[in-house]
Amino acid sequence: MGHYPIINKLDPYKTGRKRKSNLREILNAIFYLNKTGCPWRYLPKDFPSYHLVNYYYNKWTHSGLLEQINAALRARLRQKEDRNPDPSGAIIDSQSVKGTPESSIESGFDGGKLVKGRKRHIVVDTMGCLLVVYVHAANIFDGKAARDVLTRLFVILQSVKIIWADCGYLGDELFRWVLSEFQCTLEVVKRKSGTKGFHVLPRRWVVERTFAWLGRSRRLSKDYERNPRSSESQVYLASSRLLLRQLCDNQIAFG
């Protein structure tokens, strides 16, 4: 059956009877749901049964395969752009998103953004490619959640030596912790004193652009997932779709 070599490499099938499922069509169905935001039961009949598609989605979510796919695609894109597969610089930021009745578990109220729901905490490289995502209740302060986000980052990637952030990550304690734990510098990019209105800040605009890219996936318009880990999978899926478009030179033209 049609398989993706990258899936066979990351999740080899070695035991049991021969697999009959078409992994390409299953992944296409998951991408379709991520892009359109439709419920599982409303997946078009052209795809395999939604029961089967959901089975593989849950399996890949809990095994971390979707995160590994994103990492493999990101490394390929960086190599295509004549860059080192493993970045040395990164940018961190969070985005508060409205919750739904399904995402009421591990939900909170962000008093700064006036949003009740969850936060998507991401780290991207200097190209804007997603490195890691951590979804948590919106009432958790960025500086506090940063420890969990960065711990996840350095479990999978030890090459990052500098991370740029906004003023939500200010504080000597966090700076010293990042430096001592990971031998990495956390640099806060501040607005220039005396400036008014909107202006582009160095480095920080890269992660904001990534949030804009991810927001084109309808499944990410709100947090529809019961389990925050599933919310993270939806972000990795949206990122993987973007990476595939760039790898295949299949960008959407605007104008």
JSON list of C-alpha atoms in Angstrom, two decimals, residues 18-240:
[
{"chain": "A", "resi": 18, "resn": "LYS", "atom": "CA", "xyz": [0.86, -7.27, 6.77]},
{"chain": "A", "resi": 19, "resn": "ARG", "atom": "CA", "xyz": [-0.51, -3.77, 7.10]},
{"chain": "A", "resi": 20, "resn": "LYS", "atom": "CA", "xyz": [-3.42, -3.09, 4.75]},
{"chain": "A", "resi": 21, "resn": "SER", "atom": "CA", "xyz": [-3.99, 0.55, 5.65]},
{"chain": "A", "resi": 22, "resn": "ASN", "atom": "CA", "xyz": [-2.84, 3.21, 3.19]},
{"chain": "A", "resi": 23, "resn": "LEU", "atom": "CA", "xyz": [-0.80, 5.52, 5.42]},
{"chain": "A", "resi": 24, "resn": "ARG", "atom": "CA", "xyz": [-0.64, 8.21, 2.76]},
{"chain": "A", "resi": 25, "resn": "GLU", "atom": "CA", "xyz": [-4.44, 8.45, 2.64]},
{"chain": "A", "resi": 26, "resn": "ILE", "atom": "CA", "xyz": [-4.68, 8.35, 6.44]},
{"chain": "A", "resi": 27, "resn": "LEU", "atom": "CA", "xyz": [-2.21, 11.22, 6.76]},
{"chain": "A", "resi": 28, "resn": "ASN", "atom": "CA", "xyz": [-4.02, 13.11, 3.99]},
{"chain": "A", "resi": 29, "resn": "ALA", "atom": "CA", "xyz": [-7.24, 12.73, 6.00]},
{"chain": "A", "resi": 30, "resn": "ILE", "atom": "CA", "xyz": [-5.58, 14.07, 9.14]},
{"chain": "A", "resi": 31, "resn": "PHE", "atom": "CA", "xyz": [-4.17, 17.01, 7.16]},
{"chain": "A", "resi": 32, "resn": "TYR", "atom": "CA", "xyz": [-7.65, 17.66, 5.74]},
{"chain": "A", "resi": 33, "resn": "LEU", "atom": "CA", "xyz": [-9.16, 17.78, 9.22]},
{"chain": "A", "resi": 34, "resn": "ASN", "atom": "CA", "xyz": [-6.36, 20.08, 10.42]},
{"chain": "A", "resi": 35, "resn": "LYS", "atom": "CA", "xyz": [-6.85, 22.49, 7.50]},
{"chain": "A", "resi": 36, "resn": "THR", "atom": "CA", "xyz": [-10.65, 22.58, 7.34]},
{"chain": "A", "resi": 37, "resn": "GLY", "atom": "CA", "xyz": [-11.47, 22.11, 11.03]},
{"chain": "A", "resi": 38, "resn": "CYS", "atom": "CA", "xyz": [-14.22, 19.57, 10.33]},
{"chain": "A", "resi": 39, "resn": "PRO", "atom": "CA", "xyz": [-15.33, 17.04, 12.99]},
{"chain": "A", "resi": 40, "resn": "TRP", "atom": "CA", "xyz": [-13.94, 13.52, 12.73]},
{"chain": "A", "resi": 41, "resn": "ARG", "atom": "CA", "xyz": [-17.29, 12.07, 11.68]},
{"chain": "A", "resi": 42, "resn": "TYR", "atom": "CA", "xyz": [-17.54, 14.55, 8.79]},
{"chain": "A", "resi": 43, "resn": "LEU", "atom": "CA", "xyz": [-14.38, 13.43, 7.02]},
{"chain": "A", "resi": 44, "resn": "PRO", "atom": "CA", "xyz": [-15.26, 12.86, 3.33]},
{"chain": "A", "resi": 45, "resn": "LYS", "atom": "CA", "xyz": [-15.97, 9.27, 2.32]},
{"chain": "A", "resi": 46, "resn": "ASP", "atom": "CA", "xyz": [-13.05, 9.45, -0.11]},
{"chain": "A", "resi": 47, "resn": "PHE", "atom": "CA", "xyz": [-10.78, 8.93, 2.89]},
{"chain": "A", "resi": 48, "resn": "PRO", "atom": "CA", "xyz": [-10.52, 5.74, 4.96]},
{"chain": "A", "resi": 49, "resn": "SER", "atom": "CA", "xyz": [-13.00, 5.26, 7.80]},
{"chain": "A", "resi": 50, "resn": "TYR", "atom": "CA", "xyz": [-12.79, 8.05, 10.37]},
{"chain": "A", "resi": 51, "resn": "HIS", "atom": "CA", "xyz": [-12.46, 5.34, 13.06]},
{"chain": "A", "resi": 52, "resn": "LEU", "atom": "CA", "xyz": [-9.25, 4.14, 11.41]},
{"chain": "A", "resi": 53, "resn": "VAL", "atom": "CA", "xyz": [-7.96, 7.66, 10.80]},
{"chain": "A", "resi": 54, "resn": "ASN", "atom": "CA", "xyz": [-8.63, 8.62, 14.42]},
{"chain": "A", "resi": 55, "resn": "TYR", "atom": "CA", "xyz": [-6.90, 5.45, 15.62]},
{"chain": "A", "resi": 56, "resn": "TYR", "atom": "CA", "xyz": [-3.70, 6.36, 13.80]},
{"chain": "A", "resi": 57, "resn": "TYR", "atom": "CA", "xyz": [-3.96, 10.01, 14.89]},
{"chain": "A", "resi": 58, "resn": "ASN", "atom": "CA", "xyz": [-4.18, 9.02, 18.55]},
{"chain": "A", "resi": 59, "resn": "LYS", "atom": "CA", "xyz": [-1.40, 6.45, 18.12]},
{"chain": "A", "resi": 60, "resn": "TRP", "atom": "CA", "xyz": [0.94, 8.98, 16.49]},
{"chain": "A", "resi": 61, "resn": "THR", "atom": "CA", "xyz": [0.02, 11.64, 19.05]},
{"chain": "A", "resi": 62, "resn": "HIS", "atom": "CA", "xyz": [0.94, 9.49, 22.04]},
{"chain": "A", "resi": 63, "resn": "SER", "atom": "CA", "xyz": [4.07, 8.06, 20.41]},
{"chain": "A", "resi": 64, "resn": "GLY", "atom": "CA", "xyz": [5.36, 11.52, 19.46]},
{"chain": "A", "resi": 65, "resn": "LEU", "atom": "CA", "xyz": [5.55, 10.58, 15.77]},
{"chain": "A", "resi": 66, "resn": "LEU", "atom": "CA", "xyz": [3.91, 13.80, 14.56]},
{"chain": "A", "resi": 67, "resn": "GLU", "atom": "CA", "xyz": [6.56, 15.83, 16.41]},
{"chain": "A", "resi": 68, "resn": "GLN", "atom": "CA", "xyz": [9.31, 13.68, 14.86]},
{"chain": "A", "resi": 69, "resn": "ILE", "atom": "CA", "xyz": [7.86, 14.18, 11.37]},
{"chain": "A", "resi": 70, "resn": "ASN", "atom": "CA", "xyz": [7.90, 17.94, 11.90]},
{"chain": "A", "resi": 71, "resn": "ALA", "atom": "CA", "xyz": [11.54, 17.76, 13.05]},
{"chain": "A", "resi": 72, "resn": "ALA", "atom": "CA", "xyz": [12.60, 15.66, 10.05]},
{"chain": "A", "resi": 73, "resn": "LEU", "atom": "CA", "xyz": [10.88, 17.98, 7.57]},
{"chain": "A", "resi": 74, "resn": "ARG", "atom": "CA", "xyz": [12.36, 21.05, 9.25]},
{"chain": "A", "resi": 75, "resn": "ALA", "atom": "CA", "xyz": [15.88, 19.60, 8.98]},
{"chain": "A", "resi": 76, "resn": "ARG", "atom": "CA", "xyz": [15.33, 18.87, 5.27]},
{"chain": "A", "resi": 77, "resn": "LEU", "atom": "CA", "xyz": [14.10, 22.41, 4.61]},
{"chain": "A", "resi": 78, "resn": "ARG", "atom": "CA", "xyz": [17.05, 23.94, 6.42]},
{"chain": "A", "resi": 79, "resn": "GLN", "atom": "CA", "xyz": [19.42, 21.82, 4.36]},
{"chain": "A", "resi": 80, "resn": "LYS", "atom": "CA", "xyz": [17.59, 22.89, 1.20]},
{"chain": "A", "resi": 81, "resn": "GLU", "atom": "CA", "xyz": [18.23, 26.51, 2.21]},
{"chain": "A", "resi": 82, "resn": "ASP", "atom": "CA", "xyz": [21.95, 25.72, 2.77]},
{"chain": "A", "resi": 83, "resn": "ARG", "atom": "CA", "xyz": [21.63, 25.95, 6.54]},
{"chain": "A", "resi": 84, "resn": "ASN", "atom": "CA", "xyz": [22.74, 23.64, 9.31]},
{"chain": "A", "resi": 85, "resn": "PRO", "atom": "CA", "xyz": [19.97, 21.08, 10.01]},
{"chain": "A", "resi": 86, "resn": "ASP", "atom": "CA", "xyz": [20.15, 21.97, 13.72]},
{"chain": "A", "resi": 87, "resn": "PRO", "atom": "CA", "xyz": [19.68, 25.70, 14.45]},
{"chain": "A", "resi": 88, "resn": "SER", "atom": "CA", "xyz": [21.83, 27.67, 16.87]},
{"chain": "A", "resi": 89, "resn": "GLY", "atom": "CA", "xyz": [19.32, 30.51, 17.38]},
{"chain": "A", "resi": 90, "resn": "ALA", "atom": "CA", "xyz": [15.63, 30.43, 18.32]},
{"chain": "A", "resi": 91, "resn": "ILE", "atom": "CA", "xyz": [12.71, 32.66, 19.32]},
{"chain": "A", "resi": 92, "resn": "ILE", "atom": "CA", "xyz": [10.12, 31.88, 22.00]},
{"chain": "A", "resi": 93, "resn": "ASP", "atom": "CA", "xyz": [6.59, 33.28, 22.44]},
{"chain": "A", "resi": 94, "resn": "SER", "atom": "CA", "xyz": [3.07, 32.25, 23.40]},
{"chain": "A", "resi": 95, "resn": "GLN", "atom": "CA", "xyz": [-0.41, 32.74, 21.96]},
{"chain": "A", "resi": 96, "resn": "SER", "atom": "CA", "xyz": [-3.62, 32.65, 24.01]},
{"chain": "A", "resi": 97, "resn": "VAL", "atom": "CA", "xyz": [-6.55, 31.01, 22.20]},
{"chain": "A", "resi": 98, "resn": "LYS", "atom": "CA", "xyz": [-10.18, 30.72, 23.14]},
{"chain": "A", "resi": 99, "resn": "GLY", "atom": "CA", "xyz": [-11.29, 27.40, 24.53]},
{"chain": "A", "resi": 100, "resn": "THR", "atom": "CA", "xyz": [-14.38, 25.30, 23.82]},
{"chain": "A", "resi": 101, "resn": "PRO", "atom": "CA", "xyz": [-16.45, 22.97, 26.01]},
{"chain": "A", "resi": 102, "resn": "GLU", "atom": "CA", "xyz": [-14.21, 20.14, 24.80]},
{"chain": "A", "resi": 103, "resn": "SER", "atom": "CA", "xyz": [-11.04, 21.89, 26.04]},
{"chain": "A", "resi": 104, "resn": "SER", "atom": "CA", "xyz": [-12.37, 22.84, 29.48]},
{"chain": "A", "resi": 105, "resn": "ILE", "atom": "CA", "xyz": [-9.80, 20.55, 31.15]},
{"chain": "A", "resi": 106, "resn": "GLU", "atom": "CA", "xyz": [-6.50, 22.37, 31.80]},
{"chain": "A", "resi": 107, "resn": "SER", "atom": "CA", "xyz": [-8.01, 25.69, 30.83]},
{"chain": "A", "resi": 108, "resn": "GLY", "atom": "CA", "xyz": [-7.63, 29.12, 32.41]},
{"chain": "A", "resi": 109, "resn": "PHE", "atom": "CA", "xyz": [-8.13, 32.88, 32.00]},
{"chain": "A", "resi": 110, "resn": "ASP", "atom": "CA", "xyz": [-5.40, 35.11, 30.58]},
{"chain": "A", "resi": 111, "resn": "GLY", "atom": "CA", "xyz": [-6.00, 38.46, 32.27]},
{"chain": "A", "resi": 112, "resn": "GLY", "atom": "CA", "xyz": [-3.64, 40.30, 29.94]},
{"chain": "A", "resi": 113, "resn": "LYS", "atom": "CA", "xyz": [-5.29, 39.17, 26.70]},
{"chain": "A", "resi": 114, "resn": "LEU", "atom": "CA", "xyz": [-8.76, 38.69, 28.26]},
{"chain": "A", "resi": 115, "resn": "VAL", "atom": "CA", "xyz": [-8.95, 35.19, 26.80]},
{"chain": "A", "resi": 116, "resn": "LYS", "atom": "CA", "xyz": [-10.35, 32.12, 28.54]},
{"chain": "A", "resi": 117, "resn": "GLY", "atom": "CA", "xyz": [-8.76, 28.97, 27.19]},
{"chain": "A", "resi": 118, "resn": "ARG", "atom": "CA", "xyz": [-5.23, 27.74, 26.61]},
{"chain": "A", "resi": 119, "resn": "LYS", "atom": "CA", "xyz": [-1.85, 29.03, 25.54]},
{"chain": "A", "resi": 120, "resn": "ARG", "atom": "CA", "xyz": [0.20, 27.68, 22.67]},
{"chain": "A", "resi": 121, "resn": "HIS", "atom": "CA", "xyz": [3.79, 28.16, 23.71]},
{"chain": "A", "resi": 122, "resn": "ILE", "atom": "CA", "xyz": [6.18, 27.71, 20.80]},
{"chain": "A", "resi": 123, "resn": "VAL", "atom": "CA", "xyz": [9.87, 27.97, 19.97]},
{"chain": "A", "resi": 124, "resn": "VAL", "atom": "CA", "xyz": [10.88, 28.56, 16.33]},
{"chain": "A", "resi": 125, "resn": "ASP", "atom": "CA", "xyz": [14.19, 28.86, 14.50]},
{"chain": "A", "resi": 126, "resn": "THR", "atom": "CA", "xyz": [15.29, 32.06, 12.74]},
{"chain": "A", "resi": 127, "resn": "MET", "atom": "CA", "xyz": [13.45, 30.93, 9.57]},
{"chain": "A", "resi": 128, "resn": "GLY", "atom": "CA", "xyz": [10.20, 30.65, 11.53]},
{"chain": "A", "resi": 129, "resn": "CYS", "atom": "CA", "xyz": [10.10, 26.85, 11.45]},
{"chain": "A", "resi": 130, "resn": "LEU", "atom": "CA", "xyz": [8.53, 25.24, 14.51]},
{"chain": "A", "resi": 131, "resn": "LEU", "atom": "CA", "xyz": [10.94, 23.55, 16.91]},
{"chain": "A", "resi": 132, "resn": "VAL", "atom": "CA", "xyz": [8.65, 22.66, 19.81]},
{"chain": "A", "resi": 133, "resn": "VAL", "atom": "CA", "xyz": [5.19, 23.46, 21.14]},
{"chain": "A", "resi": 134, "resn": "TYR", "atom": "CA", "xyz": [3.76, 23.19, 24.65]},
{"chain": "A", "resi": 135, "resn": "VAL", "atom": "CA", "xyz": [0.04, 23.75, 25.29]},
{"chain": "A", "resi": 136, "resn": "HIS", "atom": "CA", "xyz": [-1.09, 24.72, 28.79]},
{"chain": "A", "resi": 137, "resn": "ALA", "atom": "CA", "xyz": [-3.78, 26.70, 30.63]},
{"chain": "A", "resi": 138, "resn": "ALA", "atom": "CA", "xyz": [-3.90, 30.37, 29.60]},
{"chain": "A", "resi": 139, "resn": "ASN", "atom": "CA", "xyz": [-3.53, 31.64, 33.18]},
{"chain": "A", "resi": 140, "resn": "ILE", "atom": "CA", "xyz": [0.05, 30.32, 33.51]},
{"chain": "A", "resi": 141, "resn": "PHE", "atom": "CA", "xyz": [2.56, 33.18, 33.21]},
{"chain": "A", "resi": 142, "resn": "ASP", "atom": "CA", "xyz": [4.98, 33.00, 30.26]},
{"chain": "A", "resi": 143, "resn": "GLY", "atom": "CA", "xyz": [8.08, 33.18, 32.44]},
{"chain": "A", "resi": 144, "resn": "LYS", "atom": "CA", "xyz": [6.89, 30.24, 34.52]},
{"chain": "A", "resi": 145, "resn": "ALA", "atom": "CA", "xyz": [5.83, 28.07, 31.58]},
{"chain": "A", "resi": 146, "resn": "ALA", "atom": "CA", "xyz": [9.10, 28.83, 29.78]},
{"chain": "A", "resi": 147, "resn": "ARG", "atom": "CA", "xyz": [10.93, 26.29, 31.95]},
{"chain": "A", "resi": 148, "resn": "ASP", "atom": "CA", "xyz": [8.74, 23.46, 30.67]},
{"chain": "A", "resi": 149, "resn": "VAL", "atom": "CA", "xyz": [8.93, 24.69, 27.08]},
{"chain": "A", "resi": 150, "resn": "LEU", "atom": "CA", "xyz": [12.71, 25.00, 27.07]},
{"chain": "A", "resi": 151, "resn": "THR", "atom": "CA", "xyz": [13.19, 21.68, 28.85]},
{"chain": "A", "resi": 152, "resn": "ARG", "atom": "CA", "xyz": [11.24, 20.04, 26.03]},
{"chain": "A", "resi": 153, "resn": "LEU", "atom": "CA", "xyz": [13.31, 21.93, 23.46]},
{"chain": "A", "resi": 154, "resn": "PHE", "atom": "CA", "xyz": [16.69, 20.81, 24.80]},
{"chain": "A", "resi": 155, "resn": "VAL", "atom": "CA", "xyz": [15.59, 17.19, 25.14]},
{"chain": "A", "resi": 156, "resn": "ILE", "atom": "CA", "xyz": [15.34, 17.02, 21.35]},
{"chain": "A", "resi": 157, "resn": "LEU", "atom": "CA", "xyz": [17.80, 19.75, 20.31]},
{"chain": "A", "resi": 158, "resn": "GLN", "atom": "CA", "xyz": [21.03, 20.75, 22.04]},
{"chain": "A", "resi": 159, "resn": "SER", "atom": "CA", "xyz": [22.45, 23.04, 19.33]},
{"chain": "A", "resi": 160, "resn": "VAL", "atom": "CA", "xyz": [20.56, 26.22, 20.34]},
{"chain": "A", "resi": 161, "resn": "LYS", "atom": "CA", "xyz": [22.90, 28.76, 21.95]},
{"chain": "A", "resi": 162, "resn": "ILE", "atom": "CA", "xyz": [20.73, 31.89, 22.01]},
{"chain": "A", "resi": 163, "resn": "ILE", "atom": "CA", "xyz": [16.98, 32.40, 22.41]},
{"chain": "A", "resi": 164, "resn": "TRP", "atom": "CA", "xyz": [15.25, 35.72, 21.81]},
{"chain": "A", "resi": 165, "resn": "ALA", "atom": "CA", "xyz": [12.08, 36.59, 23.74]},
{"chain": "A", "resi": 166, "resn": "ASP", "atom": "CA", "xyz": [9.75, 39.45, 24.65]},
{"chain": "A", "resi": 167, "resn": "CYS", "atom": "CA", "xyz": [9.38, 41.20, 28.01]},
{"chain": "A", "resi": 168, "resn": "GLY", "atom": "CA", "xyz": [7.19, 38.40, 29.37]},
{"chain": "A", "resi": 169, "resn": "TYR", "atom": "CA", "xyz": [10.41, 36.46, 29.96]},
{"chain": "A", "resi": 170, "resn": "LEU", "atom": "CA", "xyz": [12.28, 39.17, 31.87]},
{"chain": "A", "resi": 171, "resn": "GLY", "atom": "CA", "xyz": [14.06, 38.26, 35.08]},
{"chain": "A", "resi": 172, "resn": "ASP", "atom": "CA", "xyz": [17.53, 37.33, 36.24]},
{"chain": "A", "resi": 173, "resn": "GLU", "atom": "CA", "xyz": [16.30, 34.05, 37.72]},
{"chain": "A", "resi": 174, "resn": "LEU", "atom": "CA", "xyz": [15.06, 32.69, 34.39]},
{"chain": "A", "resi": 175, "resn": "PHE", "atom": "CA", "xyz": [18.15, 34.02, 32.58]},
{"chain": "A", "resi": 176, "resn": "ARG", "atom": "CA", "xyz": [20.50, 32.29, 35.02]},
{"chain": "A", "resi": 177, "resn": "TRP", "atom": "CA", "xyz": [18.47, 29.06, 34.92]},
{"chain": "A", "resi": 178, "resn": "VAL", "atom": "CA", "xyz": [18.62, 28.85, 31.11]},
{"chain": "A", "resi": 179, "resn": "LEU", "atom": "CA", "xyz": [22.34, 29.60, 31.12]},
{"chain": "A", "resi": 180, "resn": "SER", "atom": "CA", "xyz": [23.22, 27.10, 33.85]},
{"chain": "A", "resi": 181, "resn": "GLU", "atom": "CA", "xyz": [20.95, 24.28, 32.67]},
{"chain": "A", "resi": 182, "resn": "PHE", "atom": "CA", "xyz": [21.50, 24.47, 28.91]},
{"chain": "A", "resi": 183, "resn": "GLN", "atom": "CA", "xyz": [24.53, 26.78, 28.39]},
{"chain": "A", "resi": 184, "resn": "CYS", "atom": "CA", "xyz": [22.21, 28.99, 26.36]},
{"chain": "A", "resi": 185, "resn": "THR", "atom": "CA", "xyz": [21.64, 32.76, 26.48]},
{"chain": "A", "resi": 186, "resn": "LEU", "atom": "CA", "xyz": [18.11, 34.14, 26.87]},
{"chain": "A", "resi": 187, "resn": "GLU", "atom": "CA", "xyz": [17.98, 37.63, 25.33]},
{"chain": "A", "resi": 188, "resn": "VAL", "atom": "CA", "xyz": [14.92, 39.84, 25.82]},
{"chain": "A", "resi": 189, "resn": "VAL", "atom": "CA", "xyz": [14.21, 42.12, 22.85]},
{"chain": "A", "resi": 190, "resn": "LYS", "atom": "CA", "xyz": [12.70, 45.35, 24.18]},
{"chain": "A", "resi": 191, "resn": "ARG", "atom": "CA", "xyz": [10.92, 48.21, 22.48]},
{"chain": "A", "resi": 192, "resn": "LYS", "atom": "CA", "xyz": [13.02, 51.33, 22.02]},
{"chain": "A", "resi": 193, "resn": "SER", "atom": "CA", "xyz": [12.22, 53.97, 24.60]},
{"chain": "A", "resi": 194, "resn": "GLY", "atom": "CA", "xyz": [10.13, 56.84, 23.32]},
{"chain": "A", "resi": 195, "resn": "THR", "atom": "CA", "xyz": [8.58, 54.95, 20.40]},
{"chain": "A", "resi": 196, "resn": "LYS", "atom": "CA", "xyz": [4.82, 54.98, 19.97]},
{"chain": "A", "resi": 197, "resn": "GLY", "atom": "CA", "xyz": [2.47, 52.75, 18.02]},
{"chain": "A", "resi": 198, "resn": "PHE", "atom": "CA", "xyz": [3.35, 49.58, 16.15]},
{"chain": "A", "resi": 199, "resn": "HIS", "atom": "CA", "xyz": [6.83, 48.91, 14.87]},
{"chain": "A", "resi": 200, "resn": "VAL", "atom": "CA", "xyz": [8.67, 45.73, 13.93]},
{"chain": "A", "resi": 201, "resn": "LEU", "atom": "CA", "xyz": [10.98, 44.42, 16.64]},
{"chain": "A", "resi": 202, "resn": "PRO", "atom": "CA", "xyz": [14.13, 42.49, 15.69]},
{"chain": "A", "resi": 203, "resn": "ARG", "atom": "CA", "xyz": [13.76, 38.69, 15.88]},
{"chain": "A", "resi": 204, "resn": "ARG", "atom": "CA", "xyz": [10.38, 38.83, 17.62]},
{"chain": "A", "resi": 205, "resn": "TRP", "atom": "CA", "xyz": [8.52, 39.35, 14.34]},
{"chain": "A", "resi": 206, "resn": "VAL", "atom": "CA", "xyz": [9.65, 35.90, 13.18]},
{"chain": "A", "resi": 207, "resn": "VAL", "atom": "CA", "xyz": [7.64, 33.99, 15.78]},
{"chain": "A", "resi": 208, "resn": "GLU", "atom": "CA", "xyz": [4.63, 36.30, 15.29]},
{"chain": "A", "resi": 209, "resn": "ARG", "atom": "CA", "xyz": [4.72, 35.45, 11.58]},
{"chain": "A", "resi": 210, "resn": "THR", "atom": "CA", "xyz": [4.76, 31.75, 12.45]},
{"chain": "A", "resi": 211, "resn": "PHE", "atom": "CA", "xyz": [1.61, 32.19, 14.56]},
{"chain": "A", "resi": 212, "resn": "ALA", "atom": "CA", "xyz": [0.00, 33.88, 11.54]},
{"chain": "A", "resi": 213, "resn": "TRP", "atom": "CA", "xyz": [1.01, 30.97, 9.31]},
{"chain": "A", "resi": 214, "resn": "LEU", "atom": "CA", "xyz": [-0.37, 28.42, 11.76]},
{"chain": "A", "resi": 215, "resn": "GLY", "atom": "CA", "xyz": [-3.60, 30.38, 12.12]},
{"chain": "A", "resi": 216, "resn": "ARG", "atom": "CA", "xyz": [-4.57, 29.53, 8.54]},
{"chain": "A", "resi": 217, "resn": "SER", "atom": "CA", "xyz": [-5.45, 26.04, 9.75]},
{"chain": "A", "resi": 218, "resn": "ARG", "atom": "CA", "xyz": [-9.09, 26.15, 10.82]},
{"chain": "A", "resi": 219, "resn": "ARG", "atom": "CA", "xyz": [-8.59, 23.51, 13.49]},
{"chain": "A", "resi": 220, "resn": "LEU", "atom": "CA", "xyz": [-6.39, 26.04, 15.30]},
{"chain": "A", "resi": 221, "resn": "SER", "atom": "CA", "xyz": [-8.95, 28.89, 15.25]},
{"chain": "A", "resi": 222, "resn": "LYS", "atom": "CA", "xyz": [-9.85, 27.80, 18.81]},
{"chain": "A", "resi": 223, "resn": "ASP", "atom": "CA", "xyz": [-8.71, 24.93, 20.99]},
{"chain": "A", "resi": 224, "resn": "TYR", "atom": "CA", "xyz": [-11.10, 22.08, 20.19]},
{"chain": "A", "resi": 225, "resn": "GLU", "atom": "CA", "xyz": [-9.08, 19.27, 21.80]},
{"chain": "A", "resi": 226, "resn": "ARG", "atom": "CA", "xyz": [-9.87, 17.59, 25.12]},
{"chain": "A", "resi": 227, "resn": "ASN", "atom": "CA", "xyz": [-6.25, 16.64, 25.70]},
{"chain": "A", "resi": 228, "resn": "PRO", "atom": "CA", "xyz": [-3.56, 19.37, 25.49]},
{"chain": "A", "resi": 229, "resn": "ARG", "atom": "CA", "xyz": [-1.29, 16.79, 23.89]},
{"chain": "A", "resi": 230, "resn": "SER", "atom": "CA", "xyz": [-3.76, 16.54, 21.02]},
{"chain": "A", "resi": 231, "resn": "SER", "atom": "CA", "xyz": [-3.68, 20.35, 20.77]},
{"chain": "A", "resi": 232, "resn": "GLU", "atom": "CA", "xyz": [0.08, 20.12, 20.36]},
{"chain": "A", "resi": 233, "resn": "SER", "atom": "CA", "xyz": [-0.33, 17.51, 17.63]},
{"chain": "A", "resi": 234, "resn": "GLN", "atom": "CA", "xyz": [-2.61, 19.85, 15.69]},
{"chain": "A", "resi": 235, "resn": "VAL", "atom": "CA", "xyz": [0.09, 22.53, 15.79]},
{"chain": "A", "resi": 236, "resn": "TYR", "atom": "CA", "xyz": [2.74, 20.04, 14.61]},
{"chain": "A", "resi": 237, "resn": "LEU", "atom": "CA", "xyz": [0.42, 18.98, 11.78]},
{"chain": "A", "resi": 238, "resn": "ALA", "atom": "CA", "xyz": [-0.14, 22.57, 10.64]},
{"chain": "A", "resi": 239, "resn": "SER", "atom": "CA", "xyz": [3.61, 23.15, 10.78]},
{"chain": "A", "resi": 240, "resn": "SER", "atom": "CA", "xyz": [4.35, 19.98, 8.81]}
]
